[in-house]
Coordinates of C-alpha atoms in Angstrom, one line a residue:
Chain A
X274 CA 0.0 0.0 0.0
X275 CA 2.8 2.4 0.9
X276 CA 4.6 1.5 -2.4
X277 CA 1.4 2.2 -4.2
X278 CA 0.9 5.7 -2.7
X279 CA 4.5 6.6 -3.1
X280 CA 4.4 5.4 -6.7
X281 CA 1.3 7.4 -7.5
X282 CA 2.8 10.5 -5.9
X283 CA 6.0 10.0 -7.9
X284 CA 4.0 9.6 -11.1
X285 CA 2.0 12.7 -10.5
X286 CA 5.2 14.7 -9.7
X287 CA 6.8 13.5 -13.0
X288 CA 3.7 14.4 -15.0
X289 CA 3.6 17.8 -13.4
X290 CA 7.3 18.3 -14.0
X291 CA 7.0 17.2 -17.6
X292 CA 4.5 20.0 -18.3
X293 CA 7.3 22.5 -17.7
X294 CA 10.1 21.0 -19.6
X295 CA 10.7 21.4 -23.3
X296 CA 12.3 23.9 -25.7
X297 CA 9.8 26.7 -25.1
X298 CA 10.7 28.8 -22.1
X299 CA 7.1 29.0 -20.8
X300 CA 6.7 30.4 -17.3
X301 CA 4.8 28.6 -14.5
X302 CA 1.7 30.8 -15.0
X303 CA 1.8 30.4 -18.8
X304 CA 1.8 26.6 -18.5
X305 CA -0.9 26.8 -15.9
X306 CA -3.1 29.0 -18.0
X307 CA -2.6 26.9 -21.1
X308 CA -3.3 23.7 -19.1
X309 CA -6.8 24.9 -17.9
X310 CA -7.6 27.0 -21.0
X311 CA -9.5 24.2 -22.9
X312 CA -11.9 24.1 -19.9
X313 CA -12.5 27.8 -20.3
X314 CA -10.8 28.6 -17.0
X315 CA -8.1 30.9 -18.4
X316 CA -7.0 32.8 -21.5
X317 CA -4.0 31.5 -23.3
X318 CA -2.4 32.0 -26.7
X319 CA -3.3 29.2 -29.1
X320 CA 0.3 28.2 -29.6
X321 CA 0.8 27.8 -25.8
X322 CA -2.2 25.5 -25.6
X323 CA -0.9 23.5 -28.4
X324 CA 2.5 23.2 -26.8
X325 CA 1.0 21.9 -23.5
X326 CA -1.9 19.8 -24.9
X327 CA -0.6 18.5 -28.2
X328 CA 3.1 18.2 -27.5
X329 CA 4.0 17.8 -23.9
X330 CA 1.0 15.8 -22.6
X331 CA 0.8 13.2 -25.4
X332 CA 4.6 13.0 -25.2
X333 CA 4.5 12.1 -21.5
X334 CA 1.7 9.6 -22.1
X335 CA 3.6 8.0 -25.0
X336 CA 6.8 7.8 -22.8
X337 CA 4.9 6.1 -20.0
X338 CA 3.2 3.7 -22.4
X339 CA 6.5 2.7 -24.1
X340 CA 8.2 2.2 -20.7
X341 CA 5.3 0.1 -19.5
X342 CA 5.2 -2.0 -22.7
X343 CA 8.9 -2.7 -22.7
X344 CA 9.0 -3.5 -19.0
X345 CA 6.1 -5.9 -19.3
X346 CA 7.7 -7.5 -22.3
X347 CA 10.9 -7.8 -20.2
X348 CA 9.1 -9.5 -17.3
X349 CA 7.3 -11.9 -19.7
X350 CA 10.7 -12.7 -21.4
X351 CA 12.4 -13.4 -18.1
X352 CA 9.6 -15.8 -17.0
X353 CA 9.4 -17.5 -20.4
X354 CA 13.1 -18.1 -20.7
X355 CA 13.6 -18.5 -16.9
X356 CA 16.5 -16.1 -17.3
X357 CA 17.2 -12.8 -15.6
X358 CA 19.1 -11.5 -18.6
X359 CA 16.3 -11.9 -21.1
X360 CA 14.6 -8.8 -22.5
X361 CA 13.2 -7.8 -25.9
X362 CA 16.5 -6.2 -26.9
X363 CA 18.7 -9.2 -26.1
X364 CA 16.3 -11.7 -27.7
X365 CA 16.3 -9.8 -31.0
X366 CA 12.6 -9.0 -30.7
X367 CA 13.2 -5.2 -30.9
X368 CA 15.6 -5.7 -33.9
X369 CA 12.8 -7.7 -35.5
X370 CA 10.3 -4.9 -34.9
X371 CA 12.5 -2.3 -36.5
X372 CA 13.3 -4.7 -39.4
X373 CA 9.5 -5.0 -40.0
X374 CA 9.1 -1.3 -40.0
X375 CA 12.1 -0.8 -42.4
X376 CA 10.5 -3.4 -44.8
X377 CA 7.2 -1.5 -44.6
X378 CA 9.1 1.7 -45.5
X379 CA 10.8 -0.1 -48.4
X380 CA 7.6 -1.4 -49.9
X381 CA 5.7 1.8 -49.1
X382 CA 3.2 -0.1 -46.9
X383 CA 2.9 2.5 -44.2
X384 CA 0.4 4.5 -46.2
X385 CA -2.1 1.6 -46.2
X386 CA -3.6 2.2 -42.9
X387 CA -4.5 5.4 -40.9
X388 CA -1.7 7.0 -38.8
X389 CA -2.2 5.1 -35.6
X390 CA -2.3 1.7 -37.4
X391 CA 0.4 2.5 -40.0
X392 CA 3.4 0.8 -38.3
X393 CA 2.4 -1.6 -35.5
X394 CA 1.3 -4.5 -37.8
X395 CA 4.7 -4.6 -39.5
X396 CA 6.6 -4.1 -36.2
X397 CA 4.5 -6.9 -34.6
X398 CA 5.1 -9.3 -37.6
X399 CA 8.8 -8.5 -37.5
X400 CA 9.2 -9.1 -33.8
X401 CA 7.0 -12.2 -33.9
X402 CA 9.0 -13.8 -36.8
X403 CA 12.3 -13.0 -35.2
X404 CA 11.4 -14.1 -31.7
X405 CA 9.9 -17.4 -33.0
X406 CA 13.1 -17.9 -35.0
X407 CA 15.2 -17.3 -31.9
X408 CA 13.2 -19.8 -29.9
X409 CA 13.4 -22.4 -32.6
X410 CA 17.1 -22.0 -33.2
X411 CA 17.8 -21.8 -29.4
X412 CA 16.0 -24.9 -28.3
X413 CA 17.5 -28.4 -28.0
X414 CA 14.7 -31.0 -28.3
X415 CA 12.0 -29.8 -26.1
X416 CA 14.3 -27.9 -23.8
X417 CA 15.3 -24.3 -24.2
X418 CA 18.8 -24.0 -22.7
X419 CA 19.5 -20.5 -21.6
X420 CA 23.0 -20.1 -23.2
X421 CA 22.0 -21.2 -26.7
X422 CA 18.9 -19.1 -26.5
X423 CA 20.8 -15.9 -25.6
X424 CA 23.4 -16.6 -28.2
X425 CA 20.7 -17.1 -30.8
X426 CA 19.1 -13.9 -29.7
X427 CA 22.4 -12.0 -30.0
X428 CA 23.0 -13.5 -33.4
X429 CA 19.4 -12.6 -34.5
X430 CA 19.9 -9.1 -33.2
X431 CA 23.1 -8.6 -35.3
X432 CA 21.5 -10.2 -38.3
X433 CA 18.3 -8.1 -38.4
X434 CA 20.0 -4.8 -37.5
X435 CA 22.4 -5.5 -40.4
X436 CA 19.5 -6.4 -42.7
X437 CA 17.8 -3.1 -41.8
X438 CA 21.0 -1.3 -42.6
X439 CA 21.3 -3.2 -45.9
X440 CA 17.8 -2.1 -46.9
X441 CA 18.7 1.5 -46.3
X442 CA 21.3 1.1 -49.1
X443 CA 18.4 0.6 -51.5
X444 CA 17.9 4.3 -52.0
X445 CA 18.0 7.7 -50.6
X446 CA 14.3 7.9 -49.7
X447 CA 14.2 4.7 -47.7
X448 CA 17.4 5.8 -46.0
X449 CA 15.8 9.1 -45.1
X450 CA 12.6 7.6 -43.8
X451 CA 14.3 5.0 -41.7
X452 CA 16.9 7.3 -40.3
X453 CA 14.2 9.9 -39.6
X454 CA 12.0 7.4 -37.8
X455 CA 14.9 5.9 -35.8
X456 CA 16.5 9.2 -34.8
X457 CA 13.3 10.9 -33.9
X458 CA 12.3 8.5 -31.2
X459 CA 10.0 10.0 -28.7
X460 CA 10.9 13.5 -29.8
X461 CA 8.2 13.3 -32.5
X462 CA 5.5 11.9 -30.1
X463 CA 2.0 13.3 -30.4
X464 CA -1.6 12.0 -29.9
X465 CA -1.2 9.6 -32.9
X466 CA 1.7 8.0 -31.1
X467 CA -0.5 7.5 -28.0
X468 CA -3.3 5.9 -30.1
X469 CA -0.7 3.8 -31.8
X470 CA 0.5 2.1 -28.7
X471 CA -2.5 2.1 -26.4
X472 CA -4.7 -0.6 -28.0
X473 CA -1.9 -3.1 -28.2
X474 CA -0.7 -2.2 -24.7
X475 CA -4.1 -2.6 -23.1
X476 CA -4.9 -5.9 -24.8
X477 CA -1.5 -7.4 -24.1
X478 CA -1.6 -6.2 -20.4
X479 CA -5.0 -7.8 -19.8
X480 CA -3.9 -11.1 -21.3
X481 CA -0.6 -11.0 -19.5
X482 CA -2.2 -10.5 -16.2
X483 CA -4.6 -13.4 -16.8
X484 CA -1.5 -15.5 -17.4
X485 CA 0.0 -14.7 -14.0
X486 CA -0.6 -18.3 -12.6
X487 CA 0.8 -20.1 -15.7
X488 CA 3.8 -17.8 -15.6
X489 CA 4.4 -18.7 -11.9
X490 CA 4.2 -22.4 -12.9
X491 CA 6.6 -21.9 -15.7
X492 CA 9.2 -20.7 -13.2
X493 CA 9.1 -24.1 -11.6
X494 CA 10.4 -25.6 -14.8
X495 CA 8.5 -26.9 -17.8
X496 CA 8.3 -30.5 -16.6
X497 CA 6.7 -29.5 -13.3
X498 CA 4.4 -27.1 -15.1
X499 CA 3.3 -29.8 -17.5
X500 CA 2.8 -32.1 -14.5
X501 CA 0.6 -29.6 -12.8
X502 CA -1.7 -29.6 -15.9
X503 CA -0.4 -26.5 -17.8
X504 CA -0.6 -26.7 -21.6
X505 CA 3.0 -25.6 -21.7
X506 CA 3.6 -25.2 -25.5
X507 CA 0.5 -23.2 -26.2
X508 CA 1.1 -20.9 -23.2
X509 CA 4.7 -20.4 -24.4
X510 CA 3.6 -19.4 -27.9
X511 CA 1.0 -17.1 -26.4
X512 CA 3.7 -15.4 -24.3
X513 CA 5.9 -15.1 -27.4
X514 CA 3.0 -13.4 -29.1
X515 CA 2.5 -11.0 -26.2
X516 CA 6.2 -10.1 -26.0
X517 CA 6.2 -9.4 -29.8
X518 CA 3.0 -7.3 -29.6
X519 CA 4.3 -5.2 -26.7
X520 CA 7.7 -4.7 -28.3
X521 CA 6.1 -4.0 -31.7
X522 CA 3.8 -1.2 -30.5
X523 CA 6.6 0.3 -28.4
X524 CA 9.2 0.3 -31.2
X525 CA 6.6 1.7 -33.6
X526 CA 6.5 5.0 -31.8
X527 CA 9.9 5.2 -30.1
X528 CA 12.5 3.4 -32.1
X529 CA 14.9 1.2 -30.1
X530 CA 15.1 2.0 -26.4
X531 CA 17.3 -0.4 -24.5
X532 CA 17.6 -1.6 -20.9
X533 CA 14.1 -0.7 -19.7
X534 CA 12.9 -4.2 -20.4
X535 CA 15.9 -5.7 -18.7
X536 CA 16.2 -3.6 -15.6
X537 CA 12.7 -2.8 -14.6
X538 CA 11.5 -6.4 -13.9
X539 CA 14.5 -6.7 -11.5
X540 CA 13.6 -3.5 -9.6
X541 CA 10.0 -4.7 -9.5
X542 CA 11.0 -8.1 -8.1
X543 CA 13.0 -6.3 -5.3
X544 CA 9.8 -4.4 -4.5
X545 CA 7.1 -7.0 -4.7
X546 CA 8.7 -10.4 -5.1
X547 CA 8.5 -12.8 -8.0
X548 CA 4.8 -13.6 -7.9
X549 CA 3.5 -12.6 -11.4
X550 CA 0.2 -11.3 -10.1
X551 CA 2.1 -8.5 -8.4
X552 CA 5.2 -8.5 -10.6
X553 CA 3.5 -7.8 -13.9
X554 CA 1.5 -4.7 -12.7
X555 CA 4.6 -3.5 -10.8
X556 CA 6.8 -3.8 -13.9
X557 CA 4.1 -2.0 -15.9
X558 CA 4.0 0.9 -13.5
X559 CA 7.8 1.1 -12.8
X560 CA 8.6 0.9 -16.5
X561 CA 6.2 3.7 -17.3
X562 CA 7.5 5.9 -14.4
X563 CA 11.1 5.2 -15.3
X564 CA 10.8 6.1 -19.0
X565 CA 8.7 9.1 -18.2
X566 CA 11.3 10.3 -15.8
X567 CA 14.1 9.5 -18.2
X568 CA 12.3 11.3 -21.0
X569 CA 11.6 14.4 -18.9
X570 CA 15.3 14.4 -18.1
X571 CA 16.2 14.0 -21.8
X572 CA 14.1 17.1 -22.6
X573 CA 15.5 19.3 -19.9
X574 CA 19.3 18.8 -20.0
X575 CA 20.0 20.8 -23.2
X576 CA 18.3 24.2 -23.4
X577 CA 16.2 24.5 -26.6
X578 CA 16.9 21.0 -27.7
X579 CA 17.0 17.5 -26.3
X580 CA 19.1 14.3 -26.1
X581 CA 17.7 10.9 -27.2
X582 CA 16.0 9.2 -24.3
X583 CA 17.8 5.9 -25.2
X584 CA 21.0 7.6 -24.1
X585 CA 19.6 8.2 -20.6
X586 CA 18.2 4.6 -20.3
X587 CA 21.5 3.2 -21.4
X588 CA 23.4 5.3 -18.8
X589 CA 21.1 4.1 -16.1
X590 CA 20.8 0.5 -17.4
X591 CA 24.4 -0.4 -18.2
X592 CA 25.7 -0.1 -14.6
X593 CA 22.7 -2.2 -13.4
X594 CA 23.4 -4.8 -16.1
X595 CA 27.0 -5.1 -15.0
X596 CA 25.8 -5.4 -11.4
X597 CA 23.5 -8.3 -12.4
X598 CA 26.3 -10.0 -14.3
X599 CA 28.7 -9.7 -11.3
X600 CA 26.1 -10.8 -8.8
X601 CA 25.6 -14.1 -10.8
Chain B
X195 CA 44.4 24.2 -56.0
X196 CA 41.5 25.4 -53.9
X197 CA 40.5 23.7 -50.7
X198 CA 37.1 24.2 -49.1
X199 CA 35.7 23.4 -45.6
X200 CA 35.8 19.6 -45.3
X201 CA 39.1 19.1 -47.1
X202 CA 41.3 17.1 -44.8
X203 CA 44.3 19.1 -43.5
X204 CA 46.7 16.2 -44.2
X205 CA 45.7 16.3 -47.9
X206 CA 46.5 20.0 -48.0
X207 CA 49.8 19.5 -46.3
X208 CA 50.8 16.8 -48.7
X209 CA 49.9 18.9 -51.7
X210 CA 51.9 21.8 -50.3
X211 CA 54.9 19.5 -49.8
X212 CA 54.6 18.6 -53.5
X213 CA 55.0 22.4 -54.2
X214 CA 51.3 22.6 -55.2
X215 CA 49.9 26.0 -54.1
X216 CA 46.7 25.5 -52.1
X217 CA 44.4 28.3 -51.1
X218 CA 41.8 27.6 -48.4
X219 CA 38.2 28.9 -48.5
X220 CA 35.7 28.6 -45.6
X221 CA 33.3 31.4 -45.8
X222 CA 30.6 31.5 -43.1
X223 CA 29.0 34.9 -43.6
X224 CA 28.2 37.2 -46.5
X225 CA 31.2 39.3 -45.5
X226 CA 33.4 36.2 -45.8
X227 CA 32.0 35.4 -49.2
X228 CA 32.8 38.9 -50.5
X229 CA 36.3 38.7 -49.1
X230 CA 36.8 35.3 -50.8
X231 CA 35.5 36.6 -54.1
X232 CA 38.0 39.4 -53.9
X233 CA 40.9 37.0 -53.0
X234 CA 39.9 34.6 -55.8
X235 CA 39.7 37.5 -58.3
X236 CA 43.3 38.6 -57.5
X237 CA 44.7 35.1 -57.4
X238 CA 43.2 34.2 -60.8
X239 CA 43.9 37.6 -62.4
X240 CA 40.2 38.3 -62.7
X241 CA 40.1 41.4 -60.6
X242 CA 37.5 43.1 -62.8
X243 CA 35.0 40.2 -62.8
X244 CA 35.4 39.9 -59.1
X245 CA 34.9 43.6 -58.5
X246 CA 31.7 43.6 -60.7
X247 CA 30.3 40.7 -58.8
X248 CA 31.1 42.2 -55.4
X249 CA 29.6 45.6 -56.5
X250 CA 26.4 43.9 -57.7
X251 CA 26.1 42.1 -54.4
X252 CA 26.8 45.2 -52.4
X253 CA 24.3 47.3 -54.3
X254 CA 21.6 44.6 -53.9
X255 CA 22.3 44.6 -50.1
X256 CA 22.2 48.3 -49.9
X257 CA 18.9 48.5 -51.7
X258 CA 17.3 45.9 -49.5
X259 CA 18.6 47.5 -46.3
X260 CA 17.1 50.9 -47.3
X261 CA 13.7 49.2 -47.9
X262 CA 14.1 47.3 -44.6
X263 CA 14.8 50.4 -42.6
X264 CA 11.6 52.0 -43.8
X265 CA 9.5 49.0 -42.9
X266 CA 8.1 49.3 -39.4
X267 CA 7.6 45.7 -38.4
X268 CA 9.7 42.9 -39.7
X269 CA 8.3 39.3 -40.0
X270 CA 9.9 36.6 -37.9
X271 CA 11.4 34.2 -40.3
X272 CA 12.2 30.5 -39.7
X273 CA 14.7 29.2 -42.3
X274 CA 14.5 25.4 -41.8
X275 CA 17.5 23.4 -43.0
X276 CA 16.4 19.9 -41.7
X277 CA 12.8 18.7 -41.8
X278 CA 12.7 16.5 -38.8
X279 CA 12.9 16.7 -35.0
X280 CA 15.4 18.1 -34.0
X281 CA 14.9 20.8 -36.6
X282 CA 17.9 22.8 -37.7
X283 CA 18.2 26.5 -38.6
X284 CA 20.7 29.3 -38.9
X285 CA 21.9 31.0 -35.8
X286 CA 23.9 34.2 -35.2
X287 CA 27.1 34.6 -37.3
X288 CA 25.8 32.4 -40.2
X289 CA 25.1 32.9 -43.8
X290 CA 21.3 32.3 -43.4
X291 CA 21.1 34.8 -40.5
X292 CA 22.7 37.5 -42.8
X293 CA 20.3 36.7 -45.7
X294 CA 17.2 37.0 -43.5
X295 CA 18.3 40.2 -41.8
X296 CA 19.2 41.9 -45.1
X297 CA 16.0 40.7 -46.9
X298 CA 13.9 42.3 -44.1
X299 CA 13.2 39.6 -41.6
X300 CA 13.8 38.8 -38.0
X301 CA 15.7 35.5 -37.8
X302 CA 14.0 33.0 -35.5
X303 CA 17.4 31.4 -34.8
X304 CA 19.1 34.7 -34.0
X305 CA 18.9 34.3 -30.2
X306 CA 20.5 30.9 -30.3
X307 CA 24.0 30.5 -28.9
X308 CA 25.5 28.7 -32.0
X309 CA 25.6 29.2 -35.7
X310 CA 23.6 26.1 -36.6
X311 CA 21.2 25.4 -33.7
X312 CA 19.0 22.4 -33.3
X313 CA 15.4 23.3 -32.4
X314 CA 12.5 21.3 -30.9
X315 CA 8.9 21.7 -32.1
X316 CA 8.1 23.0 -28.7
X317 CA 10.5 25.9 -29.2
X318 CA 9.4 26.7 -32.8
X319 CA 5.7 26.8 -31.7
X320 CA 6.6 29.1 -28.9
X321 CA 8.5 31.4 -31.2
X322 CA 5.6 31.3 -33.7
X323 CA 7.3 32.4 -36.9
X324 CA 5.4 34.6 -39.4
X325 CA 7.2 33.1 -42.4
X326 CA 8.9 29.7 -43.0
X327 CA 11.5 28.9 -45.7
X328 CA 12.2 25.2 -46.4
X329 CA 15.8 25.1 -47.5
X330 CA 16.3 21.4 -48.3
X331 CA 15.2 18.8 -50.8
X332 CA 12.9 16.0 -49.8
X333 CA 10.7 13.7 -51.8
X334 CA 7.0 14.4 -51.8
X335 CA 5.4 17.8 -51.0
X336 CA 7.4 19.6 -48.4
X337 CA 4.7 22.3 -48.0
X338 CA 2.0 19.8 -47.2
X339 CA 4.4 17.9 -44.9
X340 CA 4.9 21.1 -42.8
X341 CA 1.2 21.9 -42.7
X342 CA 0.4 18.4 -41.5
X343 CA 2.9 18.3 -38.7
X344 CA 1.1 17.7 -35.4
X345 CA 0.6 21.0 -33.6
X346 CA 1.9 23.2 -36.4
X347 CA -1.6 24.3 -37.3
X348 CA -1.3 27.1 -34.8
X349 CA 1.9 28.5 -36.3
X350 CA 1.2 31.9 -37.7
X351 CA 3.1 31.1 -41.0
X352 CA 1.0 28.0 -41.5
X353 CA -2.2 29.9 -40.7
X354 CA -1.2 32.6 -43.2
X355 CA 0.1 30.1 -45.7
X356 CA 3.4 32.0 -45.7
X357 CA 5.8 29.2 -46.5
X358 CA 8.4 29.3 -49.2
X359 CA 9.7 26.3 -51.0
X360 CA 12.7 27.6 -53.0
X361 CA 13.4 26.4 -56.5
X362 CA 17.0 25.8 -55.5
X363 CA 17.6 25.5 -51.7
X364 CA 21.3 25.5 -52.2
X365 CA 21.4 29.3 -52.7
X366 CA 20.4 29.6 -49.0
X367 CA 22.6 26.8 -47.8
X368 CA 25.9 27.4 -49.6
X369 CA 27.7 30.7 -48.8
X370 CA 28.6 31.5 -52.4
X371 CA 28.3 34.1 -55.2
X372 CA 24.5 33.6 -55.6
X373 CA 23.7 36.0 -52.8
X374 CA 21.7 38.4 -55.0
X375 CA 19.4 35.6 -56.2
X376 CA 18.8 34.4 -52.6
X377 CA 18.1 37.9 -51.3
X378 CA 15.8 38.7 -54.2
X379 CA 13.7 35.5 -53.8
X380 CA 13.6 35.9 -50.0
X381 CA 12.6 39.6 -50.1
X382 CA 9.9 39.0 -52.8
X383 CA 8.5 36.3 -50.5
X384 CA 8.6 38.4 -47.3
X385 CA 7.8 41.8 -48.8
X386 CA 5.9 41.5 -52.1
X387 CA 5.1 45.2 -51.8
X388 CA 8.7 46.2 -52.1
X389 CA 8.6 45.2 -55.8

């Protein structure tokens, strides 16, 4: 309960802070006026209202959603592979999503659907194919040994990042679009980004939460889970699907952001233990809060401009990653 | 041999060791360009041509400045050189800053602390430019792309449809002898009543 209250207060504080950071040097009262102006409570210039309501607010929501999605995908990966180092990045799932998007750019497929649906299907397909490939390469018989799995993931990561780079050589336009999309990250976030990630995030979160008990059983080992009556193969493929969906929608709006999926489930486990009924919501919330905070920071370090949020997550995540490695 | 900005120093040194005379050019402002034109003219024995070109440019500048000084309010101009977050423009002490000022505009990037500052959408919306110049080449319709950027519909230049897509963006990007053309196009766009 205390964690919940503290977390909520932290979230509210970050949301309030985020209203004030950004290139525009708006004063406290200008932000306040723009914030309540749509309710008719104050007068504010149209461009100030746009800055607050169409740039800063959707940007914060998008950052929260991306963090939540990546952390949840990380928690699911760690349960599925029974490995504390598993996350969408290391398994090649993120690289698959970005490969899917690059392919969609190449074949001009992103115009097929309205804005919010333009990229997720391709990102989802890309991550699903790559994750499935990694699982199939990594397994030995029915077992899924951790070391081969991680090696397969690392190999897939290299392969699909290289393939994406190779596609960029196909022409200047595809190069521009891919580089734009990957460099922009959360900096280009708007309401469309929020609508892009929200449906997939909600659906995947509900299904993931309903899988809390099977996930706990999986931690006992597949044999025991099977013995306890769990349909292990279908549950495992469902989890692969969820990881791919979460990673796909996150990568669609933010590009590649590392370490959230790896680090957050560990922090969450320290806070609430390994039981998935508590671990999954905790990872969701911590991931959202962490990336929101990191993104606020990314927007406030340089005056008039910003640094990519993936730099901040890497600076926070790498020391933690090394700590995990050393602890083992 | 002439070397420009970007030529590796080691290459220049090697050439000089081979007794090849190398002259370096790296103009950043309009003043630099005129200085380089003068130097090139005397190096190549084309003093007359150089002088003509310099005089033409100077007289174009003087004409513009006269008109500008009698215009009470100057529009705030955003000269965009990169079409994506973070956007780029010309800051103080740059070629683009000179062009805007002479053609009768207030440069949106003038208050930046570097010559080629990166800007966020947040900042551009806050500054709310009256006119936008898109100095780059992209595929598709750059005008429509700007108008459809989320949040940009409140920008004064978008509301007034005051956006210039130059036929040749390079005359704004490359500090070179085409200054009169750039000034002419820019001034006609900003102040049609001057002509």
